[in-house]
PDB file of C-alpha atoms in Angstrom:
ATOM      1  CA  MET A 456     -32.945 -45.355   1.172  1.00  0.00           C
ATOM      2  CA  VAL A 457     -34.412 -48.705   0.010  1.00  0.00           C
ATOM      3  CA  ALA A 458     -31.302 -50.600   1.145  1.00  0.00           C
ATOM      4  CA  GLU A 459     -31.471 -48.869   4.528  1.00  0.00           C
ATOM      5  CA  LEU A 460     -35.138 -49.781   4.824  1.00  0.00           C
ATOM      6  CA  ARG A 461     -34.485 -53.439   4.002  1.00  0.00           C
ATOM      7  CA  ASP A 462     -31.771 -53.533   6.679  1.00  0.00           C
ATOM      8  CA  ALA A 463     -34.152 -51.908   9.168  1.00  0.00           C
ATOM      9  CA  LEU A 464     -36.956 -54.481   8.712  1.00  0.00           C
ATOM     10  CA  PRO A 465     -37.625 -56.591  11.840  1.00  0.00           C
ATOM     11  CA  PRO A 466     -36.414 -60.175  11.966  1.00  0.00           C
ATOM     12  CA  GLY A 467     -38.875 -62.574  10.298  1.00  0.00           C
ATOM     13  CA  ALA A 468     -40.128 -60.021   7.792  1.00  0.00           C
ATOM     14  CA  ILE A 469     -40.754 -61.303   4.288  1.00  0.00           C
ATOM     15  CA  PRO A 470     -37.524 -61.392   2.250  1.00  0.00           C
ATOM     16  CA  LEU A 471     -37.668 -58.836  -0.538  1.00  0.00           C
ATOM     17  CA  SER A 472     -35.248 -57.615  -3.160  1.00  0.00           C
ATOM     18  CA  ASP A 473     -34.559 -53.905  -3.459  1.00  0.00           C
ATOM     19  CA  GLY A 474     -36.586 -53.738  -6.655  1.00  0.00           C
ATOM     20  CA  ALA A 475     -39.586 -55.541  -5.143  1.00  0.00           C
ATOM     21  CA  LEU A 476     -39.471 -53.424  -2.017  1.00  0.00           C
ATOM     22  CA  ARG A 477     -39.245 -50.202  -4.046  1.00  0.00           C
ATOM     23  CA  GLN A 478     -42.421 -51.109  -5.964  1.00  0.00           C
ATOM     24  CA  MET A 479     -44.318 -51.434  -2.701  1.00  0.00           C
ATOM     25  CA  LEU A 480     -43.443 -47.935  -1.498  1.00  0.00           C
ATOM     26  CA  THR A 481     -45.176 -44.661  -2.333  1.00  0.00           C
ATOM     27  CA  ALA A 482     -44.403 -41.255  -0.793  1.00  0.00           C
ATOM     28  CA  THR A 483     -46.749 -38.325  -1.438  1.00  0.00           C
ATOM     29  CA  ALA A 484     -47.123 -34.825  -0.043  1.00  0.00           C
ATOM     30  CA  GLY A 485     -49.974 -34.279   2.328  1.00  0.00           C
ATOM     31  CA  LYS A 486     -52.391 -31.399   2.367  1.00  0.00           C
ATOM     32  CA  ASP A 487     -50.009 -29.698   4.765  1.00  0.00           C
ATOM     33  CA  PRO A 488     -46.767 -29.158   2.810  1.00  0.00           C
ATOM     34  CA  THR A 489     -44.805 -29.918   5.956  1.00  0.00           C
ATOM     35  CA  LEU A 490     -46.200 -33.477   6.024  1.00  0.00           C
ATOM     36  CA  VAL A 491     -45.206 -36.506   3.928  1.00  0.00           C
ATOM     37  CA  LYS A 492     -47.559 -39.491   3.469  1.00  0.00           C
ATOM     38  CA  LEU A 493     -45.831 -42.888   3.310  1.00  0.00           C
ATOM     39  CA  THR A 494     -47.868 -45.766   1.794  1.00  0.00           C
ATOM     40  CA  VAL A 495     -46.910 -49.453   1.648  1.00  0.00           C
ATOM     41  CA  ALA A 496     -48.803 -51.815  -0.684  1.00  0.00           C
ATOM     42  CA  CYS A 497     -48.561 -55.382   0.612  1.00  0.00           C
ATOM     43  CA  GLY A 498     -50.954 -58.315   0.665  1.00  0.00           C
ATOM     44  CA  ASP A 499     -50.196 -59.063   4.331  1.00  0.00           C
ATOM     45  CA  PRO A 500     -51.379 -56.226   6.619  1.00  0.00           C
ATOM     46  CA  ALA A 501     -48.822 -57.166   9.292  1.00  0.00           C
ATOM     47  CA  ASP A 502     -45.972 -57.063   6.801  1.00  0.00           C
ATOM     48  CA  ALA A 503     -47.311 -53.781   5.406  1.00  0.00           C
ATOM     49  CA  ALA A 504     -47.387 -52.272   8.913  1.00  0.00           C
ATOM     50  CA  ALA A 505     -43.883 -53.527   9.728  1.00  0.00           C
ATOM     51  CA  ILE A 506     -42.512 -52.137   6.487  1.00  0.00           C
ATOM     52  CA  ALA A 507     -44.314 -48.795   6.942  1.00  0.00           C
ATOM     53  CA  ASN A 508     -43.040 -48.386  10.518  1.00  0.00           C
ATOM     54  CA  ALA A 509     -39.464 -49.232   9.495  1.00  0.00           C
ATOM     55  CA  TRP A 510     -39.698 -46.839   6.550  1.00  0.00           C
ATOM     56  CA  ALA A 511     -40.931 -44.049   8.824  1.00  0.00           C
ATOM     57  CA  GLU A 512     -38.003 -44.590  11.196  1.00  0.00           C
ATOM     58  CA  VAL A 513     -35.484 -44.531   8.319  1.00  0.00           C
ATOM     59  CA  PHE A 514     -37.128 -41.412   6.889  1.00  0.00           C
ATOM     60  CA  VAL A 515     -36.981 -39.559  10.217  1.00  0.00           C
ATOM     61  CA  GLN A 516     -33.343 -40.524  10.723  1.00  0.00           C
ATOM     62  CA  ARG A 517     -32.457 -39.350   7.242  1.00  0.00           C
ATOM     63  CA  ALA A 518     -34.320 -36.061   7.729  1.00  0.00           C
ATOM     64  CA  GLY A 519     -32.707 -35.596  11.128  1.00  0.00           C
ATOM     65  CA  GLY A 520     -29.314 -36.029   9.518  1.00  0.00           C
ATOM     66  CA  LEU A 521     -30.144 -33.269   7.076  1.00  0.00           C
ATOM     67  CA  ILE A 522     -31.115 -31.003   9.929  1.00  0.00           C
ATOM     68  CA  ASP A 523     -27.933 -31.829  11.829  1.00  0.00           C
ATOM     69  CA  THR A 524     -25.859 -31.112   8.726  1.00  0.00           C
ATOM     70  CA  SER A 525     -27.560 -27.775   8.144  1.00  0.00           C
ATOM     71  CA  GLU A 526     -27.176 -26.770  11.758  1.00  0.00           C
ATOM     72  CA  GLY A 527     -23.512 -27.797  11.639  1.00  0.00           C
ATOM     73  CA  GLN A 528     -22.996 -25.583   8.607  1.00  0.00           C
ATOM     74  CA  VAL A 529     -24.706 -22.704  10.383  1.00  0.00           C
ATOM     75  CA  ARG A 530     -22.459 -23.096  13.435  1.00  0.00           C
ATOM     76  CA  PHE A 531     -19.381 -23.342  11.230  1.00  0.00           C
ATOM     77  CA  LEU A 532     -20.282 -20.191   9.299  1.00  0.00           C
ATOM     78  CA  GLU A 533     -21.151 -18.350  12.507  1.00  0.00           C
ATOM     79  CA  ALA A 534     -17.639 -19.092  13.782  1.00  0.00           C
ATOM     80  CA  GLN A 535     -16.173 -17.970  10.452  1.00  0.00           C
ATOM     81  CA  VAL A 536     -18.146 -14.713  10.494  1.00  0.00           C
ATOM     82  CA  ALA A 537     -17.105 -14.023  14.093  1.00  0.00           C
ATOM     83  CA  GLN A 538     -13.456 -14.588  13.199  1.00  0.00           C
ATOM     84  CA  ALA A 539     -13.774 -12.393  10.106  1.00  0.00           C
ATOM     85  CA  GLU A 540     -15.310  -9.587  12.182  1.00  0.00           C
ATOM     86  CA  GLN A 541     -12.522  -9.940  14.737  1.00  0.00           C
ATOM     87  CA  ASP A 542      -9.879  -9.801  11.986  1.00  0.00           C
ATOM     88  CA  LEU A 543     -11.572  -6.746  10.472  1.00  0.00           C
ATOM     89  CA  GLU A 544     -11.610  -4.974  13.828  1.00  0.00           C
ATOM     90  CA  SER A 545      -7.932  -5.810  14.398  1.00  0.00           C
ATOM     91  CA  LEU A 546      -7.020  -4.366  11.003  1.00  0.00           C
ATOM     92  CA  ALA A 547      -9.074  -1.246  11.716  1.00  0.00           C
ATOM     93  CA  GLN A 548      -7.200  -0.731  14.987  1.00  0.00           C
ATOM     94  CA  GLU A 549      -3.871  -1.359  13.256  1.00  0.00           C
ATOM     95  CA  LEU A 550      -4.728   1.192  10.580  1.00  0.00           C
ATOM     96  CA  LEU A 551      -5.728   3.745  13.216  1.00  0.00           C
ATOM     97  CA  ALA A 552      -2.466   3.172  15.072  1.00  0.00           C
ATOM     98  CA  PHE A 553      -0.531   3.640  11.842  1.00  0.00           C
ATOM     99  CA  LYS A 554      -2.330   6.893  11.033  1.00  0.00           C
ATOM    100  CA  ALA A 555      -1.594   8.197  14.533  1.00  0.00           C
ATOM    101  CA  VAL A 556       2.147   8.079  13.799  1.00  0.00           C
ATOM    102  CA  ASP A 557       1.973   8.585  10.036  1.00  0.00           C
ATOM    103  CA  THR A 558       4.760  11.007   9.095  1.00  0.00           C
ATOM    104  CA  ARG A 559       4.344  10.845   5.323  1.00  0.00           C
ATOM    105  CA  ALA A 560       3.288  14.498   5.048  1.00  0.00           C
ATOM    106  CA  LEU A 561       6.291  15.598   7.116  1.00  0.00           C
ATOM    107  CA  LEU A 562       8.617  13.463   5.032  1.00  0.00           C
ATOM    108  CA  GLN A 563       7.197  14.887   1.823  1.00  0.00           C
ATOM    109  CA  ASN A 564       7.799  18.428   3.123  1.00  0.00           C
ATOM    110  CA  ARG A 565      11.351  17.569   4.157  1.00  0.00           C
ATOM    111  CA  ILE A 566      12.057  15.942   0.811  1.00  0.00           C
ATOM    112  CA  ALA A 567      10.677  18.980  -1.020  1.00  0.00           C
ATOM    113  CA  ALA A 568      12.799  21.367   1.079  1.00  0.00           C
ATOM    114  CA  ALA A 569      15.938  19.256   0.698  1.00  0.00           C
ATOM    115  CA  THR A 570      15.373  18.870  -3.045  1.00  0.00           C
ATOM    116  CA  GLU A 571      14.937  22.622  -3.397  1.00  0.00           C
ATOM    117  CA  GLN A 572      18.149  23.202  -1.465  1.00  0.00           C
ATOM    118  CA  HIS A 573      19.917  20.612  -3.617  1.00  0.00           C
ATOM    119  CA  ALA A 574      18.766  22.439  -6.759  1.00  0.00           C
ATOM    120  CA  ALA A 575      19.994  25.748  -5.315  1.00  0.00           C
ATOM    121  CA  TYR A 576      23.413  24.236  -4.619  1.00  0.00           C
ATOM    122  CA  LEU A 577      23.649  22.902  -8.161  1.00  0.00           C
ATOM    123  CA  GLN A 578      22.648  26.275  -9.597  1.00  0.00           C
ATOM    124  CA  ALA A 579      25.192  28.078  -7.410  1.00  0.00           C
ATOM    125  CA  GLN A 580      27.862  25.624  -8.484  1.00  0.00           C
ATOM    126  CA  ALA A 581      27.014  26.256 -12.149  1.00  0.00           C
ATOM    127  CA  ASP A 582      27.074  30.036 -11.591  1.00  0.00           C
ATOM    128  CA  ILE A 583      30.456  29.821  -9.885  1.00  0.00           C
ATOM    129  CA  ALA A 584      31.831  27.658 -12.700  1.00  0.00           C
ATOM    130  CA  GLY A 585      30.726  30.310 -15.187  1.00  0.00           C
ATOM    131  CA  LEU A 586      32.354  33.065 -13.103  1.00  0.00           C
ATOM    132  CA  VAL A 587      35.597  31.119 -12.943  1.00  0.00           C
ATOM    133  CA  LEU A 588      35.683  30.734 -16.723  1.00  0.00           C
ATOM    134  CA  ASP A 589      35.001  34.454 -17.221  1.00  0.00           C
ATOM    135  CA  ALA A 590      37.613  35.396 -14.635  1.00  0.00           C
ATOM    136  CA  GLN A 591      40.190  33.133 -16.244  1.00  0.00           C
ATOM    137  CA  GLY A 592      39.461  34.647 -19.655  1.00  0.00           C
ATOM    138  CA  LEU A 593      39.725  38.189 -18.338  1.00  0.00           C
ATOM    139  CA  ARG A 594      42.945  37.347 -16.533  1.00  0.00           C
ATOM    140  CA  SER A 595      44.450  36.105 -19.787  1.00  0.00           C
ATOM    141  CA  LEU A 596      43.588  39.417 -21.417  1.00  0.00           C
ATOM    142  CA  ALA A 597      45.005  41.408 -18.504  1.00  0.00           C
ATOM    143  CA  SER A 598      48.198  39.358 -18.501  1.00  0.00           C
ATOM    144  CA  ALA A 599      48.769  40.273 -22.139  1.00  0.00           C
ATOM    145  CA  GLN A 600      48.912  43.998 -21.269  1.00  0.00           C
ATOM    146  CA  ALA A 601      51.554  46.006 -19.497  1.00  0.00           C
ATOM    147  CA  PRO A 602      51.315  45.376 -15.721  1.00  0.00           C
ATOM    148  CA  ASN A 603      51.176  49.061 -14.832  1.00  0.00           C
ATOM    149  CA  GLY A 604      49.200  50.139 -17.844  1.00  0.00           C
ATOM    150  CA  PRO A 605      45.548  51.089 -17.723  1.00  0.00           C
ATOM    151  CA  LEU A 606      42.892  48.649 -18.879  1.00  0.00           C
ATOM    152  CA  SER A 607      41.407  49.039 -22.306  1.00  0.00           C
ATOM    153  CA  ALA A 608      37.753  50.024 -22.506  1.00  0.00           C
ATOM    154  CA  PRO A 609      36.482  46.505 -23.341  1.00  0.00           C
ATOM    155  CA  ASP A 610      38.492  44.992 -20.506  1.00  0.00           C
ATOM    156  CA  ALA A 611      37.233  47.606 -18.081  1.00  0.00           C
ATOM    157  CA  LEU A 612      33.654  46.867 -19.106  1.00  0.00           C
ATOM    158  CA  ALA A 613      34.207  43.141 -18.776  1.00  0.00           C
ATOM    159  CA  THR A 614      35.688  43.771 -15.337  1.00  0.00           C
ATOM    160  CA  LEU A 615      32.640  45.732 -14.290  1.00  0.00           C
ATOM    161  CA  LEU A 616      30.251  43.028 -15.559  1.00  0.00           C
ATOM    162  CA  LEU A 617      32.246  40.361 -13.758  1.00  0.00           C
ATOM    163  CA  GLN A 618      32.063  42.377 -10.561  1.00  0.00           C
ATOM    164  CA  ILE A 619      28.273  42.593 -10.892  1.00  0.00           C
ATOM    165  CA  ARG A 620      27.933  38.877 -11.521  1.00  0.00           C
ATOM    166  CA  ALA A 621      30.136  38.100  -8.557  1.00  0.00           C
ATOM    167  CA  PHE A 622      27.936  40.173  -6.295  1.00  0.00           C
ATOM    168  CA  GLN A 623      24.794  38.543  -7.734  1.00  0.00           C
ATOM    169  CA  ALA A 624      26.229  35.107  -7.086  1.00  0.00           C
ATOM    170  CA  SER A 625      27.086  36.142  -3.540  1.00  0.00           C
ATOM    171  CA  ALA A 626      23.508  37.265  -2.891  1.00  0.00           C
ATOM    172  CA  SER A 627      21.794  34.192  -4.398  1.00  0.00           C
ATOM    173  CA  ALA A 628      24.160  31.383  -3.420  1.00  0.00           C
ATOM    174  CA  PRO A 629      23.097  29.097  -0.524  1.00  0.00           C
ATOM    175  CA  LEU A 630      26.516  29.711   1.046  1.00  0.00           C
ATOM    176  CA  GLN A 631      27.772  33.248   1.440  1.00  0.00           C
ATOM    177  CA  LEU A 632      30.504  34.179  -1.022  1.00  0.00           C
ATOM    178  CA  GLN A 633      33.064  36.494   0.591  1.00  0.00           C
ATOM    179  CA  ILE A 634      34.506  38.657  -2.208  1.00  0.00           C
ATOM    180  CA  GLY A 635      35.488  41.761  -0.281  1.00  0.00           C
ATOM    181  CA  GLU A 636      39.234  41.352  -0.855  1.00  0.00           C
ATOM    182  CA  THR A 637      38.684  40.283  -4.433  1.00  0.00           C
ATOM    183  CA  ALA A 638      36.670  43.366  -5.419  1.00  0.00           C
ATOM    184  CA  LEU A 639      37.307  44.423  -8.988  1.00  0.00           C
ATOM    185  CA  ARG A 640      37.405  48.044 -10.167  1.00  0.00           C
ATOM    186  CA  ASP A 641      37.371  49.427 -13.648  1.00  0.00           C
ATOM    187  CA  ASP A 642      40.273  51.778 -12.803  1.00  0.00           C
ATOM    188  CA  MET A 643      42.688  48.951 -11.935  1.00  0.00           C
ATOM    189  CA  ALA A 644      45.979  48.572 -13.710  1.00  0.00           C
ATOM    190  CA  ALA A 645      46.415  45.343 -15.664  1.00  0.00           C
ATOM    191  CA  GLY A 646      48.804  43.787 -13.121  1.00  0.00           C
ATOM    192  CA  GLU A 647      46.562  44.691 -10.208  1.00  0.00           C
ATOM    193  CA  LEU A 648      43.600  43.203 -12.025  1.00  0.00           C
ATOM    194  CA  SER A 649      45.477  39.951 -12.651  1.00  0.00           C
ATOM    195  CA  THR A 650      46.261  39.652  -8.931  1.00  0.00           C
ATOM    196  CA  ALA A 651      42.663  40.416  -7.946  1.00  0.00           C
ATOM    197  CA  LEU A 652      41.380  37.905 -10.473  1.00  0.00           C
ATOM    198  CA  ASP A 653      43.667  35.209  -9.057  1.00  0.00           C
ATOM    199  CA  ARG A 654      42.236  35.861  -5.610  1.00  0.00           C
ATOM    200  CA  LEU A 655      38.695  35.784  -6.973  1.00  0.00           C
ATOM    201  CA  ILE A 656      39.295  32.503  -8.780  1.00  0.00           C
ATOM    202  CA  SER A 657      40.740  31.004  -5.591  1.00  0.00           C
ATOM    203  CA  VAL A 658      37.706  32.115  -3.571  1.00  0.00           C
ATOM    204  CA  LEU A 659      35.340  30.762  -6.205  1.00  0.00           C
ATOM    205  CA  ASP A 660      37.147  27.403  -6.338  1.00  0.00           C
ATOM    206  CA  ALA A 661      36.988  27.103  -2.550  1.00  0.00           C
ATOM    207  CA  LYS A 662      33.306  27.954  -2.561  1.00  0.00           C
ATOM    208  CA  SER A 663      32.652  25.376  -5.295  1.00  0.00           C
ATOM    209  CA  ARG A 664      34.376  22.703  -3.203  1.00  0.00           C
ATOM    210  CA  GLU A 665      32.331  23.707  -0.184  1.00  0.00           C
ATOM    211  CA  ILE A 666      29.108  23.436  -2.181  1.00  0.00           C
ATOM    212  CA  GLN A 667      30.207  20.045  -3.504  1.00  0.00           C
ATOM    213  CA  ALA A 668      30.756  18.856   0.063  1.00  0.00           C
ATOM    214  CA  ARG A 669      27.301  20.079   1.000  1.00  0.00           C
ATOM    215  CA  LEU A 670      25.839  18.218  -1.980  1.00  0.00           C
ATOM    216  CA  LEU A 671      27.588  14.999  -0.978  1.00  0.00           C
ATOM    217  CA  THR A 672      26.068  15.328   2.496  1.00  0.00           C
ATOM    218  CA  LEU A 673      22.611  16.317   1.291  1.00  0.00           C
ATOM    219  CA  GLU A 674      22.109  13.637  -1.369  1.00  0.00           C
ATOM    220  CA  PRO A 675      22.208  10.632   1.026  1.00  0.00           C
ATOM    221  CA  GLN A 676      19.835  12.497   3.329  1.00  0.00           C
ATOM    222  CA  ILE A 677      17.348  12.932   0.475  1.00  0.00           C
ATOM    223  CA  LEU A 678      17.666   9.260  -0.452  1.00  0.00           C
ATOM    224  CA  ALA A 679      17.112   8.210   3.166  1.00  0.00           C
ATOM    225  CA  LEU A 680      14.002  10.404   3.404  1.00  0.00           C
ATOM    226  CA  GLN A 681      12.664   8.935   0.161  1.00  0.00           C
ATOM    227  CA  THR A 682      13.299   5.417   1.457  1.00  0.00           C
ATOM    228  CA  ASP A 683      11.401   6.181   4.673  1.00  0.00           C
ATOM    229  CA  LEU A 684       8.527   7.634   2.659  1.00  0.00           C
ATOM    230  CA  GLN A 685       8.381   4.595   0.371  1.00  0.00           C
ATOM    231  CA  ARG A 686       8.351   2.293   3.405  1.00  0.00           C
ATOM    232  CA  LEU A 687       5.428   4.169   4.925  1.00  0.00           C
ATOM    233  CA  GLU A 688       3.586   4.253   1.596  1.00  0.00           C
ATOM    234  CA  ALA A 689       4.004   0.489   1.266  1.00  0.00           C
ATOM    235  CA  GLU A 690       2.760  -0.095   4.819  1.00  0.00           C
ATOM    236  CA  ALA A 691      -0.255   2.153   4.295  1.00  0.00           C
ATOM    237  CA  ASP A 692      -1.056   0.357   1.050  1.00  0.00           C
ATOM    238  CA  ARG A 693      -0.713  -3.043   2.761  1.00  0.00           C
ATOM    239  CA  LEU A 694      -3.064  -2.092   5.567  1.00  0.00           C
ATOM    240  CA  GLU A 695      -5.656  -0.565   3.255  1.00  0.00           C
ATOM    241  CA  ARG A 696      -5.617  -3.584   0.941  1.00  0.00           C
ATOM    242  CA  ALA A 697      -5.836  -5.971   3.888  1.00  0.00           C
ATOM    243  CA  GLN A 698      -8.816  -4.045   5.234  1.00  0.00           C
ATOM    244  CA  GLN A 699     -10.564  -4.187   1.848  1.00  0.00           C
ATOM    245  CA  VAL A 700      -9.991  -7.943   1.619  1.00  0.00           C
ATOM    246  CA  ALA A 701     -11.206  -8.448   5.196  1.00  0.00           C
ATOM    247  CA  GLU A 702     -14.354  -6.409   4.525  1.00  0.00           C
ATOM    248  CA  ALA A 703     -15.108  -8.421   1.373  1.00  0.00           C
ATOM    249  CA  LYS A 704     -14.522 -11.701   3.214  1.00  0.00           C
ATOM    250  CA  GLN A 705     -16.752 -10.684   6.127  1.00  0.00           C
ATOM    251  CA  GLN A 706     -19.563  -9.620   3.780  1.00  0.00           C
ATOM    252  CA  LEU A 707     -19.314 -12.865   1.778  1.00  0.00           C
ATOM    253  CA  LEU A 708     -19.388 -15.044   4.895  1.00  0.00           C
ATOM    254  CA  ALA A 709     -22.295 -13.066   6.334  1.00  0.00           C
ATOM    255  CA  THR A 710     -24.263 -13.620   3.122  1.00  0.00           C
ATOM    256  CA  GLN A 711     -23.459 -17.339   3.146  1.00  0.00           C
ATOM    257  CA  LEU A 712     -24.500 -17.569   6.790  1.00  0.00           C
ATOM    258  CA  GLU A 713     -27.844 -15.912   6.113  1.00  0.00           C
ATOM    259  CA  GLU A 714     -28.517 -18.185   3.136  1.00  0.00           C
ATOM    260  CA  THR A 715     -27.585 -21.280   5.160  1.00  0.00           C
ATOM    261  CA  ARG A 716     -29.847 -20.208   8.019  1.00  0.00           C
ATOM    262  CA  VAL A 717     -32.767 -19.824   5.624  1.00  0.00           C
ATOM    263  CA  ALA A 718     -32.044 -23.223   4.067  1.00  0.00           C
ATOM    264  CA  ALA A 719     -31.765 -24.856   7.492  1.00  0.00           C
ATOM    265  CA  ALA A 720     -35.048 -23.310   8.617  1.00  0.00           C
ATOM    266  CA  ASN A 721     -36.781 -24.598   5.499  1.00  0.00           C
ATOM    267  CA  THR A 722     -35.354 -28.091   6.013  1.00  0.00           C
ATOM    268  CA  SER A 723     -36.456 -28.173   9.634  1.00  0.00           C
ATOM    269  CA  ARG A 724     -39.948 -26.976   8.726  1.00  0.00           C
ATOM    270  CA  ASP A 725     -40.282 -29.555   5.949  1.00  0.00           C
ATOM    271  CA  VAL A 726     -39.264 -32.395   8.267  1.00  0.00           C
TER     272      VAL A 726
END
């Protein structure tokens, strides 16, 4: 400030170095803390008055600059807070719009239902594979006997058990298993049983292929549903995180604005 004061002295004022001028100046607080007392010690009263008046003008300009700077910061932060509040409101509206068409619960239900159906198909396919193996084993035994001869007791029992399992598979499978013409009886002759078992194996193989086709259709559908769900989850997460960041930013700027307003008010009062 000393250099500014020296430059502000009127023409014809006594030439002084910065050090000499600084020794002549004294600034003290007045009884009122909002006032500052400026004192100039100089042997020539006219020079003392000229220096004091120039110093007062420089001091007021410097203080005014501080006020302008503080007010500029306040205006800047006010604009920032307004923008942050606008951004926060926009995100809130975007989140509301997303929730209005949020189908995540529906997708989860569809995925659960499709997954359950997929598991049922796989179980039916495994059951049919087991039936085919049993039928093939029983057919081998029947083929080893006389075509018109009666079945032995173990074969008859195995036939009956196979019949029961076939009916159970028909009742529990996702696709109906038509076994009417392949019905097995424990009073069948060996040749008749072999023919019936061939028909049963053919029906089971066809049903297994049908289930496999259903699985090949269902699996991409499940994957597509999962992809849609993941997309919605990611969008929901993005919006929620953006809202949290916007809220934190708005609160921080509001705090800074309040602190700057207080500082600006104190500066203005002190000047």
